[in-house]
Amino acid sequence: MEPDQTRIVPYEDGPLIVRGDFVLETPDGERIDPGRRTVALCRCGKSAVKPFCDGTHKAIGFKAGTQREG
């Protein structure tokens, strides 16, 4: 991975892990401060701290693979 390259990795049955330089915004273009260079973004839709993951996916039995579907 190149130094400034952003990497996004879907974890099986879990969040998207984002590493590197990135900008996180609301749909209206308002910036969200991630507070760090590596974050976990919710995929299950049930996190209390969206868009970040809080581990709720484990409690609700969320299932999602790591490969592209379709």
JSON list of N, CA, C and O in Angstrom, two decimals, residues 5-49:
[
{"chain": "A", "resi": 5, "resn": "GLN", "atom": "N", "xyz": [-2.33, 6.28, 0.21]},
{"chain": "A", "resi": 5, "resn": "GLN", "atom": "CA", "xyz": [-3.45, 5.54, -0.35]},
{"chain": "A", "resi": 5, "resn": "GLN", "atom": "C", "xyz": [-4.42, 5.12, 0.76]},
{"chain": "A", "resi": 5, "resn": "GLN", "atom": "O", "xyz": [-4.02, 4.71, 1.84]},
{"chain": "A", "resi": 6, "resn": "THR", "atom": "N", "xyz": [-5.71, 5.25, 0.47]},
{"chain": "A", "resi": 6, "resn": "THR", "atom": "CA", "xyz": [-6.74, 4.82, 1.41]},
{"chain": "A", "resi": 6, "resn": "THR", "atom": "C", "xyz": [-7.09, 3.37, 1.13]},
{"chain": "A", "resi": 6, "resn": "THR", "atom": "O", "xyz": [-7.21, 2.97, -0.03]},
{"chain": "A", "resi": 7, "resn": "ARG", "atom": "N", "xyz": [-7.26, 2.60, 2.18]},
{"chain": "A", "resi": 7, "resn": "ARG", "atom": "CA", "xyz": [-7.64, 1.18, 2.02]},
{"chain": "A", "resi": 7, "resn": "ARG", "atom": "C", "xyz": [-8.94, 0.96, 2.79]},
{"chain": "A", "resi": 7, "resn": "ARG", "atom": "O", "xyz": [-9.04, 1.33, 3.96]},
{"chain": "A", "resi": 8, "resn": "ILE", "atom": "N", "xyz": [-9.92, 0.31, 2.15]},
{"chain": "A", "resi": 8, "resn": "ILE", "atom": "CA", "xyz": [-11.20, -0.03, 2.78]},
{"chain": "A", "resi": 8, "resn": "ILE", "atom": "C", "xyz": [-11.36, -1.54, 2.69]},
{"chain": "A", "resi": 8, "resn": "ILE", "atom": "O", "xyz": [-11.33, -2.10, 1.60]},
{"chain": "A", "resi": 9, "resn": "VAL", "atom": "N", "xyz": [-11.53, -2.18, 3.85]},
{"chain": "A", "resi": 9, "resn": "VAL", "atom": "CA", "xyz": [-11.62, -3.63, 3.90]},
{"chain": "A", "resi": 9, "resn": "VAL", "atom": "C", "xyz": [-12.92, -4.04, 4.61]},
{"chain": "A", "resi": 9, "resn": "VAL", "atom": "O", "xyz": [-13.13, -3.67, 5.77]},
{"chain": "A", "resi": 10, "resn": "PRO", "atom": "N", "xyz": [-13.81, -4.78, 3.92]},
{"chain": "A", "resi": 10, "resn": "PRO", "atom": "CA", "xyz": [-15.00, -5.29, 4.59]},
{"chain": "A", "resi": 10, "resn": "PRO", "atom": "C", "xyz": [-14.64, -6.53, 5.43]},
{"chain": "A", "resi": 10, "resn": "PRO", "atom": "O", "xyz": [-14.05, -7.46, 4.91]},
{"chain": "A", "resi": 11, "resn": "TYR", "atom": "N", "xyz": [-14.98, -6.48, 6.69]},
{"chain": "A", "resi": 11, "resn": "TYR", "atom": "CA", "xyz": [-14.72, -7.63, 7.56]},
{"chain": "A", "resi": 11, "resn": "TYR", "atom": "C", "xyz": [-15.96, -8.51, 7.58]},
{"chain": "A", "resi": 11, "resn": "TYR", "atom": "O", "xyz": [-17.09, -8.02, 7.66]},
{"chain": "A", "resi": 12, "resn": "GLU", "atom": "N", "xyz": [-15.75, -9.82, 7.50]},
{"chain": "A", "resi": 12, "resn": "GLU", "atom": "CA", "xyz": [-16.87, -10.75, 7.46]},
{"chain": "A", "resi": 12, "resn": "GLU", "atom": "C", "xyz": [-17.76, -10.57, 8.68]},
{"chain": "A", "resi": 12, "resn": "GLU", "atom": "O", "xyz": [-17.27, -10.55, 9.82]},
{"chain": "A", "resi": 13, "resn": "ASP", "atom": "N", "xyz": [-19.05, -10.40, 8.42]},
{"chain": "A", "resi": 13, "resn": "ASP", "atom": "CA", "xyz": [-20.06, -10.21, 9.47]},
{"chain": "A", "resi": 13, "resn": "ASP", "atom": "C", "xyz": [-19.77, -9.00, 10.35]},
{"chain": "A", "resi": 13, "resn": "ASP", "atom": "O", "xyz": [-20.21, -8.94, 11.50]},
{"chain": "A", "resi": 14, "resn": "GLY", "atom": "N", "xyz": [-19.04, -8.03, 9.82]},
{"chain": "A", "resi": 14, "resn": "GLY", "atom": "CA", "xyz": [-18.67, -6.86, 10.61]},
{"chain": "A", "resi": 14, "resn": "GLY", "atom": "C", "xyz": [-18.58, -5.59, 9.80]},
{"chain": "A", "resi": 14, "resn": "GLY", "atom": "O", "xyz": [-19.18, -5.48, 8.73]},
{"chain": "A", "resi": 15, "resn": "PRO", "atom": "N", "xyz": [-17.81, -4.64, 10.30]},
{"chain": "A", "resi": 15, "resn": "PRO", "atom": "CA", "xyz": [-17.75, -3.31, 9.70]},
{"chain": "A", "resi": 15, "resn": "PRO", "atom": "C", "xyz": [-16.83, -3.22, 8.49]},
{"chain": "A", "resi": 15, "resn": "PRO", "atom": "O", "xyz": [-16.16, -4.19, 8.12]},
{"chain": "A", "resi": 16, "resn": "LEU", "atom": "N", "xyz": [-16.82, -2.03, 7.90]},
{"chain": "A", "resi": 16, "resn": "LEU", "atom": "CA", "xyz": [-15.82, -1.66, 6.90]},
{"chain": "A", "resi": 16, "resn": "LEU", "atom": "C", "xyz": [-14.70, -0.98, 7.67]},
{"chain": "A", "resi": 16, "resn": "LEU", "atom": "O", "xyz": [-14.94, -0.02, 8.40]},
{"chain": "A", "resi": 17, "resn": "ILE", "atom": "N", "xyz": [-13.48, -1.46, 7.51]},
{"chain": "A", "resi": 17, "resn": "ILE", "atom": "CA", "xyz": [-12.34, -0.82, 8.14]},
{"chain": "A", "resi": 17, "resn": "ILE", "atom": "C", "xyz": [-11.70, 0.10, 7.11]},
{"chain": "A", "resi": 17, "resn": "ILE", "atom": "O", "xyz": [-11.35, -0.35, 6.00]},
{"chain": "A", "resi": 18, "resn": "VAL", "atom": "N", "xyz": [-11.55, 1.37, 7.46]},
{"chain": "A", "resi": 18, "resn": "VAL", "atom": "CA", "xyz": [-10.98, 2.37, 6.57]},
{"chain": "A", "resi": 18, "resn": "VAL", "atom": "C", "xyz": [-9.66, 2.82, 7.18]},
{"chain": "A", "resi": 18, "resn": "VAL", "atom": "O", "xyz": [-9.61, 3.26, 8.33]},
{"chain": "A", "resi": 19, "resn": "ARG", "atom": "N", "xyz": [-8.58, 2.72, 6.37]},
{"chain": "A", "resi": 19, "resn": "ARG", "atom": "CA", "xyz": [-7.24, 3.12, 6.82]},
{"chain": "A", "resi": 19, "resn": "ARG", "atom": "C", "xyz": [-6.64, 4.09, 5.82]},
{"chain": "A", "resi": 19, "resn": "ARG", "atom": "O", "xyz": [-6.79, 3.90, 4.61]},
{"chain": "A", "resi": 20, "resn": "GLY", "atom": "N", "xyz": [-5.93, 5.09, 6.32]},
{"chain": "A", "resi": 20, "resn": "GLY", "atom": "CA", "xyz": [-5.22, 6.01, 5.44]},
{"chain": "A", "resi": 20, "resn": "GLY", "atom": "C", "xyz": [-5.78, 7.41, 5.51]},
{"chain": "A", "resi": 20, "resn": "GLY", "atom": "O", "xyz": [-6.47, 7.77, 6.46]},
{"chain": "A", "resi": 21, "resn": "ASP", "atom": "N", "xyz": [-5.49, 8.18, 4.48]},
{"chain": "A", "resi": 21, "resn": "ASP", "atom": "CA", "xyz": [-6.00, 9.55, 4.39]},
{"chain": "A", "resi": 21, "resn": "ASP", "atom": "C", "xyz": [-7.37, 9.52, 3.73]},
{"chain": "A", "resi": 21, "resn": "ASP", "atom": "O", "xyz": [-7.51, 9.03, 2.61]},
{"chain": "A", "resi": 22, "resn": "PHE", "atom": "N", "xyz": [-8.38, 10.02, 4.41]},
{"chain": "A", "resi": 22, "resn": "PHE", "atom": "CA", "xyz": [-9.73, 10.04, 3.86]},
{"chain": "A", "resi": 22, "resn": "PHE", "atom": "C", "xyz": [-10.51, 11.20, 4.46]},
{"chain": "A", "resi": 22, "resn": "PHE", "atom": "O", "xyz": [-10.14, 11.74, 5.48]},
{"chain": "A", "resi": 23, "resn": "VAL", "atom": "N", "xyz": [-11.58, 11.57, 3.79]},
{"chain": "A", "resi": 23, "resn": "VAL", "atom": "CA", "xyz": [-12.51, 12.59, 4.28]},
{"chain": "A", "resi": 23, "resn": "VAL", "atom": "C", "xyz": [-13.84, 11.89, 4.45]},
{"chain": "A", "resi": 23, "resn": "VAL", "atom": "O", "xyz": [-14.32, 11.19, 3.55]},
{"chain": "A", "resi": 24, "resn": "LEU", "atom": "N", "xyz": [-14.46, 12.09, 5.60]},
{"chain": "A", "resi": 24, "resn": "LEU", "atom": "CA", "xyz": [-15.77, 11.50, 5.89]},
{"chain": "A", "resi": 24, "resn": "LEU", "atom": "C", "xyz": [-16.77, 12.65, 5.97]},
{"chain": "A", "resi": 24, "resn": "LEU", "atom": "O", "xyz": [-16.55, 13.62, 6.70]},
{"chain": "A", "resi": 25, "resn": "GLU", "atom": "N", "xyz": [-17.86, 12.54, 5.20]},
{"chain": "A", "resi": 25, "resn": "GLU", "atom": "CA", "xyz": [-18.86, 13.60, 5.14]},
{"chain": "A", "resi": 25, "resn": "GLU", "atom": "C", "xyz": [-20.27, 13.06, 5.28]},
{"chain": "A", "resi": 25, "resn": "GLU", "atom": "O", "xyz": [-20.53, 11.91, 4.94]},
{"chain": "A", "resi": 26, "resn": "THR", "atom": "N", "xyz": [-21.18, 13.92, 5.73]},
{"chain": "A", "resi": 26, "resn": "THR", "atom": "CA", "xyz": [-22.61, 13.61, 5.73]},
{"chain": "A", "resi": 26, "resn": "THR", "atom": "C", "xyz": [-23.11, 13.76, 4.30]},
{"chain": "A", "resi": 26, "resn": "THR", "atom": "O", "xyz": [-22.42, 14.32, 3.45]},
{"chain": "A", "resi": 27, "resn": "PRO", "atom": "N", "xyz": [-24.33, 13.30, 4.01]},
{"chain": "A", "resi": 27, "resn": "PRO", "atom": "CA", "xyz": [-24.88, 13.50, 2.66]},
{"chain": "A", "resi": 27, "resn": "PRO", "atom": "C", "xyz": [-24.98, 14.97, 2.27]},
{"chain": "A", "resi": 27, "resn": "PRO", "atom": "O", "xyz": [-24.97, 15.29, 1.08]},
{"chain": "A", "resi": 28, "resn": "ASP", "atom": "N", "xyz": [-25.03, 15.87, 3.26]},
{"chain": "A", "resi": 28, "resn": "ASP", "atom": "CA", "xyz": [-25.10, 17.30, 2.98]},
{"chain": "A", "resi": 28, "resn": "ASP", "atom": "C", "xyz": [-23.73, 17.94, 2.82]},
{"chain": "A", "resi": 28, "resn": "ASP", "atom": "O", "xyz": [-23.63, 19.15, 2.63]},
{"chain": "A", "resi": 29, "resn": "GLY", "atom": "N", "xyz": [-22.66, 17.15, 2.91]},
{"chain": "A", "resi": 29, "resn": "GLY", "atom": "CA", "xyz": [-21.33, 17.68, 2.72]},
{"chain": "A", "resi": 29, "resn": "GLY", "atom": "C", "xyz": [-20.64, 18.18, 3.98]},
{"chain": "A", "resi": 29, "resn": "GLY", "atom": "O", "xyz": [-19.54, 18.70, 3.92]},
{"chain": "A", "resi": 30, "resn": "GLU", "atom": "N", "xyz": [-21.29, 17.98, 5.13]},
{"chain": "A", "resi": 30, "resn": "GLU", "atom": "CA", "xyz": [-20.69, 18.40, 6.40]},
{"chain": "A", "resi": 30, "resn": "GLU", "atom": "C", "xyz": [-19.63, 17.37, 6.79]},
{"chain": "A", "resi": 30, "resn": "GLU", "atom": "O", "xyz": [-19.88, 16.16, 6.77]},
{"chain": "A", "resi": 31, "resn": "ARG", "atom": "N", "xyz": [-18.45, 17.85, 7.14]},
{"chain": "A", "resi": 31, "resn": "ARG", "atom": "CA", "xyz": [-17.37, 16.93, 7.51]},
{"chain": "A", "resi": 31, "resn": "ARG", "atom": "C", "xyz": [-17.61, 16.30, 8.87]},
{"chain": "A", "resi": 31, "resn": "ARG", "atom": "O", "xyz": [-18.09, 16.94, 9.79]},
{"chain": "A", "resi": 32, "resn": "ILE", "atom": "N", "xyz": [-17.26, 15.02, 8.96]},
{"chain": "A", "resi": 32, "resn": "ILE", "atom": "CA", "xyz": [-17.32, 14.27, 10.21]},
{"chain": "A", "resi": 32, "resn": "ILE", "atom": "C", "xyz": [-15.88, 13.99, 10.61]},
{"chain": "A", "resi": 32, "resn": "ILE", "atom": "O", "xyz": [-15.14, 13.37, 9.84]},
{"chain": "A", "resi": 33, "resn": "ASP", "atom": "N", "xyz": [-15.47, 14.45, 11.78]},
{"chain": "A", "resi": 33, "resn": "ASP", "atom": "CA", "xyz": [-14.11, 14.22, 12.24]},
{"chain": "A", "resi": 33, "resn": "ASP", "atom": "C", "xyz": [-13.99, 12.79, 12.75]},
{"chain": "A", "resi": 33, "resn": "ASP", "atom": "O", "xyz": [-14.60, 12.44, 13.75]},
{"chain": "A", "resi": 34, "resn": "PRO", "atom": "N", "xyz": [-13.19, 11.97, 12.07]},
{"chain": "A", "resi": 34, "resn": "PRO", "atom": "CA", "xyz": [-13.06, 10.58, 12.50]},
{"chain": "A", "resi": 34, "resn": "PRO", "atom": "C", "xyz": [-12.19, 10.43, 13.74]},
{"chain": "A", "resi": 34, "resn": "PRO", "atom": "O", "xyz": [-12.25, 9.42, 14.42]},
{"chain": "A", "resi": 35, "resn": "GLY", "atom": "N", "xyz": [-11.35, 11.41, 14.01]},
{"chain": "A", "resi": 35, "resn": "GLY", "atom": "CA", "xyz": [-10.51, 11.37, 15.20]},
{"chain": "A", "resi": 35, "resn": "GLY", "atom": "C", "xyz": [-9.27, 10.51, 15.08]},
{"chain": "A", "resi": 35, "resn": "GLY", "atom": "O", "xyz": [-8.46, 10.45, 16.00]},
{"chain": "A", "resi": 36, "resn": "ARG", "atom": "N", "xyz": [-9.11, 9.83, 13.94]},
{"chain": "A", "resi": 36, "resn": "ARG", "atom": "CA", "xyz": [-7.94, 8.96, 13.73]},
{"chain": "A", "resi": 36, "resn": "ARG", "atom": "C", "xyz": [-7.84, 8.58, 12.26]},
{"chain": "A", "resi": 36, "resn": "ARG", "atom": "O", "xyz": [-8.75, 8.84, 11.49]},
{"chain": "A", "resi": 37, "resn": "ARG", "atom": "N", "xyz": [-6.76, 7.90, 11.90]},
{"chain": "A", "resi": 37, "resn": "ARG", "atom": "CA", "xyz": [-6.53, 7.49, 10.51]},
{"chain": "A", "resi": 37, "resn": "ARG", "atom": "C", "xyz": [-7.08, 6.10, 10.21]},
{"chain": "A", "resi": 37, "resn": "ARG", "atom": "O", "xyz": [-7.06, 5.68, 9.06]},
{"chain": "A", "resi": 38, "resn": "THR", "atom": "N", "xyz": [-7.55, 5.38, 11.20]},
{"chain": "A", "resi": 38, "resn": "THR", "atom": "CA", "xyz": [-8.19, 4.08, 11.00]},
{"chain": "A", "resi": 38, "resn": "THR", "atom": "C", "xyz": [-9.53, 4.09, 11.74]},
{"chain": "A", "resi": 38, "resn": "THR", "atom": "O", "xyz": [-9.56, 4.38, 12.93]},
{"chain": "A", "resi": 39, "resn": "VAL", "atom": "N", "xyz": [-10.60, 3.79, 11.01]},
{"chain": "A", "resi": 39, "resn": "VAL", "atom": "CA", "xyz": [-11.93, 3.76, 11.62]},
{"chain": "A", "resi": 39, "resn": "VAL", "atom": "C", "xyz": [-12.68, 2.51, 11.15]},
{"chain": "A", "resi": 39, "resn": "VAL", "atom": "O", "xyz": [-12.37, 1.95, 10.11]},
{"chain": "A", "resi": 40, "resn": "ALA", "atom": "N", "xyz": [-13.69, 2.13, 11.93]},
{"chain": "A", "resi": 40, "resn": "ALA", "atom": "CA", "xyz": [-14.60, 1.05, 11.57]},
{"chain": "A", "resi": 40, "resn": "ALA", "atom": "C", "xyz": [-15.96, 1.68, 11.29]},
{"chain": "A", "resi": 40, "resn": "ALA", "atom": "O", "xyz": [-16.53, 2.34, 12.16]},
{"chain": "A", "resi": 41, "resn": "LEU", "atom": "N", "xyz": [-16.46, 1.50, 10.08]},
{"chain": "A", "resi": 41, "resn": "LEU", "atom": "CA", "xyz": [-17.76, 2.04, 9.69]},
{"chain": "A", "resi": 41, "resn": "LEU", "atom": "C", "xyz": [-18.82, 0.95, 9.73]},
{"chain": "A", "resi": 41, "resn": "LEU", "atom": "O", "xyz": [-18.61, -0.16, 9.24]},
{"chain": "A", "resi": 42, "resn": "CYS", "atom": "N", "xyz": [-19.96, 1.29, 10.30]},
{"chain": "A", "resi": 42, "resn": "CYS", "atom": "CA", "xyz": [-21.07, 0.35, 10.48]},
{"chain": "A", "resi": 42, "resn": "CYS", "atom": "C", "xyz": [-21.61, -0.12, 9.13]},
{"chain": "A", "resi": 42, "resn": "CYS", "atom": "O", "xyz": [-21.84, 0.67, 8.23]},
{"chain": "A", "resi": 43, "resn": "ARG", "atom": "N", "xyz": [-21.86, -1.42, 9.03]},
{"chain": "A", "resi": 43, "resn": "ARG", "atom": "CA", "xyz": [-22.55, -2.01, 7.87]},
{"chain": "A", "resi": 43, "resn": "ARG", "atom": "C", "xyz": [-23.90, -2.57, 8.25]},
{"chain": "A", "resi": 43, "resn": "ARG", "atom": "O", "xyz": [-24.75, -2.80, 7.38]},
{"chain": "A", "resi": 44, "resn": "CYS", "atom": "N", "xyz": [-24.14, -2.81, 9.53]},
{"chain": "A", "resi": 44, "resn": "CYS", "atom": "CA", "xyz": [-25.40, -3.47, 9.93]},
{"chain": "A", "resi": 44, "resn": "CYS", "atom": "C", "xyz": [-26.55, -2.48, 10.07]},
{"chain": "A", "resi": 44, "resn": "CYS", "atom": "O", "xyz": [-27.70, -2.88, 10.06]},
{"chain": "A", "resi": 45, "resn": "GLY", "atom": "N", "xyz": [-26.24, -1.19, 10.23]},
{"chain": "A", "resi": 45, "resn": "GLY", "atom": "CA", "xyz": [-27.28, -0.18, 10.36]},
{"chain": "A", "resi": 45, "resn": "GLY", "atom": "C", "xyz": [-27.83, 0.00, 11.76]},
{"chain": "A", "resi": 45, "resn": "GLY", "atom": "O", "xyz": [-28.74, 0.78, 11.98]},
{"chain": "A", "resi": 46, "resn": "LYS", "atom": "N", "xyz": [-27.30, -0.71, 12.74]},
{"chain": "A", "resi": 46, "resn": "LYS", "atom": "CA", "xyz": [-27.85, -0.66, 14.09]},
{"chain": "A", "resi": 46, "resn": "LYS", "atom": "C", "xyz": [-26.95, 0.03, 15.12]},
{"chain": "A", "resi": 46, "resn": "LYS", "atom": "O", "xyz": [-27.30, 0.14, 16.28]},
{"chain": "A", "resi": 47, "resn": "SER", "atom": "N", "xyz": [-25.79, 0.51, 14.71]},
{"chain": "A", "resi": 47, "resn": "SER", "atom": "CA", "xyz": [-24.86, 1.15, 15.63]},
{"chain": "A", "resi": 47, "resn": "SER", "atom": "C", "xyz": [-25.48, 2.40, 16.25]},
{"chain": "A", "resi": 47, "resn": "SER", "atom": "O", "xyz": [-26.19, 3.16, 15.58]},
{"chain": "A", "resi": 48, "resn": "ALA", "atom": "N", "xyz": [-25.20, 2.63, 17.52]},
{"chain": "A", "resi": 48, "resn": "ALA", "atom": "CA", "xyz": [-25.67, 3.83, 18.20]},
{"chain": "A", "resi": 48, "resn": "ALA", "atom": "C", "xyz": [-24.76, 5.03, 17.92]},
{"chain": "A", "resi": 48, "resn": "ALA", "atom": "O", "xyz": [-25.09, 6.15, 18.30]},
{"chain": "A", "resi": 49, "resn": "VAL", "atom": "N", "xyz": [-23.64, 4.80, 17.26]},
{"chain": "A", "resi": 49, "resn": "VAL", "atom": "CA", "xyz": [-22.68, 5.88, 16.98]},
{"chain": "A", "resi": 49, "resn": "VAL", "atom": "C", "xyz": [-22.40, 5.99, 15.48]},
{"chain": "A", "resi": 49, "resn": "VAL", "atom": "O", "xyz": [-21.29, 6.30, 15.07]}
]
